[in-house]
CSV table of N, CA and C in Angstrom, one decimal:
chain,number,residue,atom,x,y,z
A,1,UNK,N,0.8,-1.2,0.0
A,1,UNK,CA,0.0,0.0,0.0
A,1,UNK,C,0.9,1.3,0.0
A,2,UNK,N,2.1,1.5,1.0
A,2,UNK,CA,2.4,2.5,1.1
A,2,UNK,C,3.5,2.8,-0.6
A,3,UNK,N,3.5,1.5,-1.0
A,3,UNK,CA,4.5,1.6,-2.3
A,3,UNK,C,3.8,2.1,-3.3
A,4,UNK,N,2.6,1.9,-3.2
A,4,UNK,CA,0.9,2.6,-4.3
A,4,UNK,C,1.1,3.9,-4.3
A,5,UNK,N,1.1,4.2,-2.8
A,5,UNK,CA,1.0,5.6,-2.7
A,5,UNK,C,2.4,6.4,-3.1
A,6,UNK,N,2.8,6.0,-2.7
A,6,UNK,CA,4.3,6.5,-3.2
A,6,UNK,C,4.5,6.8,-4.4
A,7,UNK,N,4.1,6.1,-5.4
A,7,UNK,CA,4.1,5.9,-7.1
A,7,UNK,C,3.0,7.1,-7.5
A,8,UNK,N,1.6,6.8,-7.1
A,8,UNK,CA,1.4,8.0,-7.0
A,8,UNK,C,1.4,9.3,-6.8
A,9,UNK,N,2.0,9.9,-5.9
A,9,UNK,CA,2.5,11.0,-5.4
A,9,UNK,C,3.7,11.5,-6.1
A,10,UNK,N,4.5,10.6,-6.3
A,10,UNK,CA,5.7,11.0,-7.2
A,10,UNK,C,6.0,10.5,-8.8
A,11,UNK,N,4.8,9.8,-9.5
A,11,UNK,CA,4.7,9.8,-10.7
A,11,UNK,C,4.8,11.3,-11.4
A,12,UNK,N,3.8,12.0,-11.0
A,12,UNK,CA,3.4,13.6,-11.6
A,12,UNK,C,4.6,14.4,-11.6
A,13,UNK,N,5.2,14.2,-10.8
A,13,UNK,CA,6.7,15.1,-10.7
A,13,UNK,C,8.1,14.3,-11.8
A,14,UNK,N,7.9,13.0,-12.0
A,14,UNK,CA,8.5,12.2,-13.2
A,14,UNK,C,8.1,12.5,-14.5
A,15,UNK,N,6.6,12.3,-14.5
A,15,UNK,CA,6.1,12.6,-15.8
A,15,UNK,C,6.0,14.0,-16.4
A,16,UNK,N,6.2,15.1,-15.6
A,16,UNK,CA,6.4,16.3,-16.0
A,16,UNK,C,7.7,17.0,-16.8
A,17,UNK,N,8.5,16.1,-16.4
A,17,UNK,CA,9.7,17.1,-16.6
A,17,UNK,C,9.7,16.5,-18.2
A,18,UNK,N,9.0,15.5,-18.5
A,18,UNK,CA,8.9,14.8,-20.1
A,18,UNK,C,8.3,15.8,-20.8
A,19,UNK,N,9.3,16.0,-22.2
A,19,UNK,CA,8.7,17.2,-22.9
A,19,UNK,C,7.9,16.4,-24.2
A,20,UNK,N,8.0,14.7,-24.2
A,20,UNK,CA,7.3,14.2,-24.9
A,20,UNK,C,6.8,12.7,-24.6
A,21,UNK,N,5.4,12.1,-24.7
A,21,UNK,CA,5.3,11.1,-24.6
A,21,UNK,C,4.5,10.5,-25.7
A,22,UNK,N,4.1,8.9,-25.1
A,22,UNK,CA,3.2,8.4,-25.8
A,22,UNK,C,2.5,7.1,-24.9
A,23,UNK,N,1.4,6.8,-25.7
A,23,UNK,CA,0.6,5.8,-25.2
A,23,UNK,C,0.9,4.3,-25.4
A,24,UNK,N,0.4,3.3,-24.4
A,24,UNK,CA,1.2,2.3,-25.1
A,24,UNK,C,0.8,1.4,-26.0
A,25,UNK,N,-0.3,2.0,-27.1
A,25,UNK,CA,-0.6,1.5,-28.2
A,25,UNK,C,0.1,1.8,-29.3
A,26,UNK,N,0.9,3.2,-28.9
A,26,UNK,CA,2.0,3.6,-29.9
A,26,UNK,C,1.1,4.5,-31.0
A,27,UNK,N,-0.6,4.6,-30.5
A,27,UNK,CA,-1.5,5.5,-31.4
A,27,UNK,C,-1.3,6.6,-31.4
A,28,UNK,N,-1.2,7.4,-30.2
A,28,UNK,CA,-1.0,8.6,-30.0
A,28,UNK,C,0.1,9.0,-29.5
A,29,UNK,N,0.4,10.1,-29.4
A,29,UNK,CA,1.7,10.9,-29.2
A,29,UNK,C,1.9,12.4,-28.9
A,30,UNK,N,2.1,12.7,-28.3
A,30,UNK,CA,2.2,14.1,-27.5
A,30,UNK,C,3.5,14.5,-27.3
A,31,UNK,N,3.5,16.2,-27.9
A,31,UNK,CA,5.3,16.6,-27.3
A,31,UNK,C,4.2,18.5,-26.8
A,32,UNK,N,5.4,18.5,-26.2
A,32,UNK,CA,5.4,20.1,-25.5
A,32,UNK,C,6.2,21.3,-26.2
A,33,UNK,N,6.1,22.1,-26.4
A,33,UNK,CA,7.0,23.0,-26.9
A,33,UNK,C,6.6,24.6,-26.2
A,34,UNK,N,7.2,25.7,-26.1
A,34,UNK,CA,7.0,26.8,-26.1
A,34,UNK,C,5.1,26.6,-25.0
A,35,UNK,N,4.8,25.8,-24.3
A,35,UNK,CA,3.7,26.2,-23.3
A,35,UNK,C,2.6,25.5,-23.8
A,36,UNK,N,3.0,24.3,-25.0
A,36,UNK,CA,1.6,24.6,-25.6
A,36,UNK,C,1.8,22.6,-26.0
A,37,UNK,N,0.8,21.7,-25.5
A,37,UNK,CA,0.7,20.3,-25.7
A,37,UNK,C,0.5,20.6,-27.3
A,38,UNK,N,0.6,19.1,-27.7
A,38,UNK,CA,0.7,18.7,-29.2
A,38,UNK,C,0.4,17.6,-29.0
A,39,UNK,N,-1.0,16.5,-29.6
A,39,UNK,CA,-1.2,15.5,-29.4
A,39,UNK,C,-1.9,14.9,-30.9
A,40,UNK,N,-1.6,13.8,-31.1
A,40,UNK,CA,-1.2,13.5,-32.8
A,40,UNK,C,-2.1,12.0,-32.5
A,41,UNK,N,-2.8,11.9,-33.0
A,41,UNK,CA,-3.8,9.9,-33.5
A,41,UNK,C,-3.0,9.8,-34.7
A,42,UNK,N,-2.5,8.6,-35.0
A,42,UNK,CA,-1.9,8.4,-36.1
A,42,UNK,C,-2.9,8.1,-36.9
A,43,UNK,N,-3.7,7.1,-36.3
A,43,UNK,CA,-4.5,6.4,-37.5
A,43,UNK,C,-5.9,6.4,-36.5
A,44,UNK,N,-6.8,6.7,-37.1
A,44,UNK,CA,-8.1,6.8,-36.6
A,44,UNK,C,-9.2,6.8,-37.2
A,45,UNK,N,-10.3,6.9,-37.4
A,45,UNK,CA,-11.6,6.0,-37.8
A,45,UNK,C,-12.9,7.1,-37.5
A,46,UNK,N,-12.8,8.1,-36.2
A,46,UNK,CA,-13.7,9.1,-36.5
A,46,UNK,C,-13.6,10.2,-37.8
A,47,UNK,N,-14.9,10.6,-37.4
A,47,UNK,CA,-14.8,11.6,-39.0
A,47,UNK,C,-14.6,13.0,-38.6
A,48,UNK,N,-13.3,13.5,-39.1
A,48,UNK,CA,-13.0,15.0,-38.6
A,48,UNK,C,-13.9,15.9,-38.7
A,49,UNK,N,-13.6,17.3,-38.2
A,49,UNK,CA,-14.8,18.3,-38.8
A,49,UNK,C,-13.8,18.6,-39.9
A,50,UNK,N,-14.7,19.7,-40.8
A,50,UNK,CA,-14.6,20.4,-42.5
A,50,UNK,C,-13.3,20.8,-42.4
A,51,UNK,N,-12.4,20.4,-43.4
A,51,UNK,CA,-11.1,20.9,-43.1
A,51,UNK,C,-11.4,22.3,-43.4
A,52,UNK,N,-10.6,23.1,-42.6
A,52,UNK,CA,-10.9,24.8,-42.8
A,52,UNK,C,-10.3,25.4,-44.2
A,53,UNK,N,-10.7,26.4,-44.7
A,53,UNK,CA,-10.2,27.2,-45.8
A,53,UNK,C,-9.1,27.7,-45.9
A,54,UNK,N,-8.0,27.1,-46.6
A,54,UNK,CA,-6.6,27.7,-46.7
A,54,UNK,C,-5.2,26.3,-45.8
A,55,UNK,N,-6.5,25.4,-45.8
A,55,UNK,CA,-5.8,23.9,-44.9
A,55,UNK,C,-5.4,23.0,-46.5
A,56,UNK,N,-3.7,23.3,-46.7
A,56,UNK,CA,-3.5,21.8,-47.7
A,56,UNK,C,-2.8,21.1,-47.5
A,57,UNK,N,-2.6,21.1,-45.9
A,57,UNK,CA,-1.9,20.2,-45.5
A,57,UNK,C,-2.9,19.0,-44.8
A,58,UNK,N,-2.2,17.9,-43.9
A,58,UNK,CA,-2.9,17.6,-42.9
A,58,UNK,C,-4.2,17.9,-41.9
A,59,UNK,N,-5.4,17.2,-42.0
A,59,UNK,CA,-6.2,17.7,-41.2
A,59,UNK,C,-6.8,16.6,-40.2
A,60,UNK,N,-7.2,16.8,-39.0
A,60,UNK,CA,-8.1,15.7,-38.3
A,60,UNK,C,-7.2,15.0,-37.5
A,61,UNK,N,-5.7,14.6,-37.6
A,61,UNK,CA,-5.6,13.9,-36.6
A,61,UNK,C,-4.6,14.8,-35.4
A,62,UNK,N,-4.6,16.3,-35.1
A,62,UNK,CA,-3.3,16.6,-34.6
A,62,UNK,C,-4.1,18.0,-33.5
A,63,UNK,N,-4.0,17.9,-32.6
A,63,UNK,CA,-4.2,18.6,-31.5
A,63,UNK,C,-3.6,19.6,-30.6
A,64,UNK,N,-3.9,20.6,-30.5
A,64,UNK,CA,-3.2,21.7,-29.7
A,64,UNK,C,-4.0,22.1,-28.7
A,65,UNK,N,-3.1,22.2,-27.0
A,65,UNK,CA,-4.0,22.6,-26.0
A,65,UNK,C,-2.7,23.5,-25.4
A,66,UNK,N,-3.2,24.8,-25.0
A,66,UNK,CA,-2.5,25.4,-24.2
A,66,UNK,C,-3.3,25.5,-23.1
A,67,UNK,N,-2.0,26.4,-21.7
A,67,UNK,CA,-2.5,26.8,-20.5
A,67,UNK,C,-4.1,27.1,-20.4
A,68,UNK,N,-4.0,28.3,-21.8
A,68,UNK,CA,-5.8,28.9,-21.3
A,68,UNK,C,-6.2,28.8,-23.2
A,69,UNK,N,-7.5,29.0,-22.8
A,69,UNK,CA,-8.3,28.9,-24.1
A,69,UNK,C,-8.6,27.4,-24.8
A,70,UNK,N,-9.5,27.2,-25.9
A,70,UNK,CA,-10.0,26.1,-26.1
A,70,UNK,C,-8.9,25.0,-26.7
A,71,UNK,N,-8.8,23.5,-26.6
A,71,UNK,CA,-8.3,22.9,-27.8
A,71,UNK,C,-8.4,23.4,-29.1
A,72,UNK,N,-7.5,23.0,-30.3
A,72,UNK,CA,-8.6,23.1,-31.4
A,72,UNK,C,-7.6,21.9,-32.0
A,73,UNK,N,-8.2,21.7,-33.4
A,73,UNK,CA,-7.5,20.7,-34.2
A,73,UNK,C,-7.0,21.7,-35.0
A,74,UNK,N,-5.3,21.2,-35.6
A,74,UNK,CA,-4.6,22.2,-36.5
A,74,UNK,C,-4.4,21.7,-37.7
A,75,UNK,N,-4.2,22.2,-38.7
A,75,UNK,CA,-3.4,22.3,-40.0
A,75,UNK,C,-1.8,22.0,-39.9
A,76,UNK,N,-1.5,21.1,-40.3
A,76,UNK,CA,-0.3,20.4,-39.8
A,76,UNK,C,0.2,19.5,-41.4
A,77,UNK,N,1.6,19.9,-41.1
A,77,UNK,CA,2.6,19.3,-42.7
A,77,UNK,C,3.8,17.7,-41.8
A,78,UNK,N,3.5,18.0,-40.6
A,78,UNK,CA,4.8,17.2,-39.8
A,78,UNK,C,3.7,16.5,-38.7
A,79,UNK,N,4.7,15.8,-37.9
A,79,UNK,CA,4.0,15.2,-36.4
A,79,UNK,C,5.0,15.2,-36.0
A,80,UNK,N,4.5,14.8,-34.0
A,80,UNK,CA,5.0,14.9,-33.3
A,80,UNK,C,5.3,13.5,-32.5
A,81,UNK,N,5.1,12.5,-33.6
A,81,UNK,CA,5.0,10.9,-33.1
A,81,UNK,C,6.6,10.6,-33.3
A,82,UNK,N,7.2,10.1,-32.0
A,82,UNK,CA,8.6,9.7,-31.7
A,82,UNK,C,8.5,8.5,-31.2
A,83,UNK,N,8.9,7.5,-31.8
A,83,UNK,CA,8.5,5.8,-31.2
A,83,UNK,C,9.7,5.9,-30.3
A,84,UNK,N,10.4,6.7,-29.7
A,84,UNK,CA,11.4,6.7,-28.9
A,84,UNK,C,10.7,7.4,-27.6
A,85,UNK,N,9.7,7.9,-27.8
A,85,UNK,CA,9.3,8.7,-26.6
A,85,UNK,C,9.0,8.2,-25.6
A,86,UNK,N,8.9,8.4,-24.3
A,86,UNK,CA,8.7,7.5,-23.0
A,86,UNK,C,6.7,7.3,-23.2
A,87,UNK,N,6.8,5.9,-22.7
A,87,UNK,CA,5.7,5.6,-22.8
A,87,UNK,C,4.8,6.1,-21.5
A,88,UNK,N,3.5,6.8,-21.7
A,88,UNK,CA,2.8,6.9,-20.6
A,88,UNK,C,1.4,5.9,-19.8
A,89,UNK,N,1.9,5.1,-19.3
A,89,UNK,CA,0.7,4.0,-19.1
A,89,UNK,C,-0.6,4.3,-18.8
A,90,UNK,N,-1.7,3.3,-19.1
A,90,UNK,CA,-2.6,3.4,-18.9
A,90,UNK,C,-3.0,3.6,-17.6
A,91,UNK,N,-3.8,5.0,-16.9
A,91,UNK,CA,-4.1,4.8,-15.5
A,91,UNK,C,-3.3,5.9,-14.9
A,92,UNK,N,-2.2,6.3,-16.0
A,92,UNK,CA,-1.0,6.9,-15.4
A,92,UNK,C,-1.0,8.3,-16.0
A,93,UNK,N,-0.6,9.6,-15.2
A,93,UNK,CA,-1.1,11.4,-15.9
A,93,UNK,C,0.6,11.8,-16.1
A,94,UNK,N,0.0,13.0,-16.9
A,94,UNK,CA,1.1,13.9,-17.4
A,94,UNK,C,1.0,15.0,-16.7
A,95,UNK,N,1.4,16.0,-15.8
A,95,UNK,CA,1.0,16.8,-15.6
A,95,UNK,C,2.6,18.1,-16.2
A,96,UNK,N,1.8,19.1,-16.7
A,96,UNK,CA,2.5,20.2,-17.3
A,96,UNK,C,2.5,21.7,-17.1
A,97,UNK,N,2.9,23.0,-17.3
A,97,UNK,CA,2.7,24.0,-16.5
A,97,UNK,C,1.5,23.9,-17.2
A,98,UNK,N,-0.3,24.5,-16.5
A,98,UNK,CA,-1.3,24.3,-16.8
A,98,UNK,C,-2.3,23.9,-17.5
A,99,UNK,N,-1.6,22.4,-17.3
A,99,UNK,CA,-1.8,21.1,-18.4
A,99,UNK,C,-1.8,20.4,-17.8
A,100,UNK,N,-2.6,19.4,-18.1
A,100,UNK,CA,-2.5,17.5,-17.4
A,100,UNK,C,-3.1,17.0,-18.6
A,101,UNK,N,-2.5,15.5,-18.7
A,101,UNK,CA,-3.5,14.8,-19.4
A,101,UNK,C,-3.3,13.1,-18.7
A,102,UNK,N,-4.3,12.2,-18.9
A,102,UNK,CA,-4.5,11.2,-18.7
A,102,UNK,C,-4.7,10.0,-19.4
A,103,UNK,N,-3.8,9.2,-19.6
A,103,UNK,CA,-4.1,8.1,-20.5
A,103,UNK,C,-5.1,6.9,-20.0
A,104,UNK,N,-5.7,5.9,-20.9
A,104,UNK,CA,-6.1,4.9,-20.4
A,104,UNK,C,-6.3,4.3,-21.5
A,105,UNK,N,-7.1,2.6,-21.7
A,105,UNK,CA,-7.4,1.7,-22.4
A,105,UNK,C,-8.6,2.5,-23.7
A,106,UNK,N,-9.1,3.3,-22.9
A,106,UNK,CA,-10.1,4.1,-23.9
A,106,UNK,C,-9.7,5.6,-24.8
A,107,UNK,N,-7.9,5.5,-24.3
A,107,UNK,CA,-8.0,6.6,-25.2
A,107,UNK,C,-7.0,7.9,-23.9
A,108,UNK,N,-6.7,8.9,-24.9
A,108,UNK,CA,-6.4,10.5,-24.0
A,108,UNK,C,-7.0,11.3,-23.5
A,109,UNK,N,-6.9,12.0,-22.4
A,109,UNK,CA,-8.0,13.0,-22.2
A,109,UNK,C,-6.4,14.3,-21.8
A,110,UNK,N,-6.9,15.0,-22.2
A,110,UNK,CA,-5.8,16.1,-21.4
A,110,UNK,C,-6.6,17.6,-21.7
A,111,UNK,N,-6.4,18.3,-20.4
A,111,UNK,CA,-7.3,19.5,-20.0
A,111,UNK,C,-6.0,20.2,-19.1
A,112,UNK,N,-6.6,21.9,-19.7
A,112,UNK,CA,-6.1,22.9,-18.9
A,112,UNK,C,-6.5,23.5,-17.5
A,113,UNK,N,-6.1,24.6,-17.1
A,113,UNK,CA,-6.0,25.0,-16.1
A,113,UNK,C,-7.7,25.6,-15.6
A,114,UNK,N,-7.8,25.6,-17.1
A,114,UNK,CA,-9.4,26.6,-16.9
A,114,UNK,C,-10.5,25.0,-16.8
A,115,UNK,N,-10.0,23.9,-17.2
A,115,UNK,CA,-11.0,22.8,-17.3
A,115,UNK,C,-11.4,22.6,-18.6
A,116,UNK,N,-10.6,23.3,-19.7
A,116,UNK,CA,-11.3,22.7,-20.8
A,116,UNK,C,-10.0,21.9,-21.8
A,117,UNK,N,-10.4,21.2,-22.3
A,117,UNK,CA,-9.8,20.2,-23.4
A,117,UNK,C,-9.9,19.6,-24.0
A,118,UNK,N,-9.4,18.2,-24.5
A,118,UNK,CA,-10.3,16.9,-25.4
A,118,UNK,C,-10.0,15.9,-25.1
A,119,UNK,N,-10.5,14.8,-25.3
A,119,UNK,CA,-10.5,13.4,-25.7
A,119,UNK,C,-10.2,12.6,-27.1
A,120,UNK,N,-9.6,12.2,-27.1
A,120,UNK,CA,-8.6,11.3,-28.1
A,120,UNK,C,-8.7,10.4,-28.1
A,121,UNK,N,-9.1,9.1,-29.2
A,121,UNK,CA,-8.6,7.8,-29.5
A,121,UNK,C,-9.0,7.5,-30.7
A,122,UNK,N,-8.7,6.0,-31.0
A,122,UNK,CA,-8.7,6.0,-32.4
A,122,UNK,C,-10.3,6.3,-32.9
A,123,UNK,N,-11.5,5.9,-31.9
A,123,UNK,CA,-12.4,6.0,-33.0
A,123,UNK,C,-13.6,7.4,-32.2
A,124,UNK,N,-12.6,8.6,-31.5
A,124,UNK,CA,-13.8,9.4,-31.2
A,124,UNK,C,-12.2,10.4,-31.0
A,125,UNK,N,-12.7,12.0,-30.9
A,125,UNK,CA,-12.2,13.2,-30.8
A,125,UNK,C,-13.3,13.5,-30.5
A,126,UNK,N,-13.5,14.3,-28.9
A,126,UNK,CA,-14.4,15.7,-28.7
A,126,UNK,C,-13.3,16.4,-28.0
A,127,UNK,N,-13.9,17.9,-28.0
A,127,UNK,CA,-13.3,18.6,-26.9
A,127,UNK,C,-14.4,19.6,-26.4
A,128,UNK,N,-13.8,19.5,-25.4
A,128,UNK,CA,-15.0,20.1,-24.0
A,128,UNK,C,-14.4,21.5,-23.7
C-alpha cells in the first residue's frame, strides 16, 4: 500500500519534466513545446470536422491545448510521433505547467487549467 502511494504522489513530478510522450498503443503521441501540448492519433476512424479554408496540408488527426483557451485541431505538414518517446501508461497522468493529461485503455484526455480540453482515441475526438 504504502508503495501505491508512493508511485502516485511522485509519478506527476516524473512525468512532468517529459517534454514528450506516448501511449502504449503507440497510437498517439504528445510533445510540449514553447507552453503549448501537441497530441497527434496516427490512425483513426472518427470523421474529422470540414477541413478549414486555406488547410493543404494535414487535417483531423493533430491537436493543440495550451495553459488557457480552447483545444482546437490544427493544420499540420509534420508530427510529433517519436517511437522513442517514454511511454505513458494506462491509468498513469502527465502533468505540465497548466496542463494535465490522462491516458487509459479508452483513449487520452488532457485538460487545462481553466477545465477545458479533449478526448482522443482511435475512434472518437471531442473537446470540452
Amino acid at each position: 500500500m504504502v508503495r501505491w502511494v508512493a508511485a502516485l504522489v511522485l509519478f506527476p513530478l516524473l512525468a512532468s519534466a517529459q517534454e514528450a510522450f506516448q501511449l502504449p498503443s503507440g497510437n498517439i503521441h504528445c510533445a510540449v513545446w514553447d507552453g503549448t501540448i501537441r497530441c497527434d492519433v496516427l490512425n483513426y476512424t472518427y470523421r474529422p470536422p470540414r477541413r478549414p479554408a486555406g488547410c493543404d496540408l494535414d487535417y483531423g488527426g493533430a491537436v493543440e491545448l495550451a495553459p488557457r483557451g480552447q483545444a482546437r485541431l490544427i493544420c499540420h505538414g509534420d508530427t510529433v510521433a517519436n517511437p522513442m518517446a517514454p511511454v505513458l501508461g494506462y491509468g498513469q497522468a502527465w502533468q505540465g505547467r497548466g496542463m494535465s493529461c490522462v491516458g487509459s485503455q479508452a483513449g487520452l484526455r488532457c485538460q487545462n487549467a481553466e477545465g477545458r480540453g479533449f478526448e482522443m482515441a482511435r475512434a472518437r475526438l471531442s473537446f470540452f
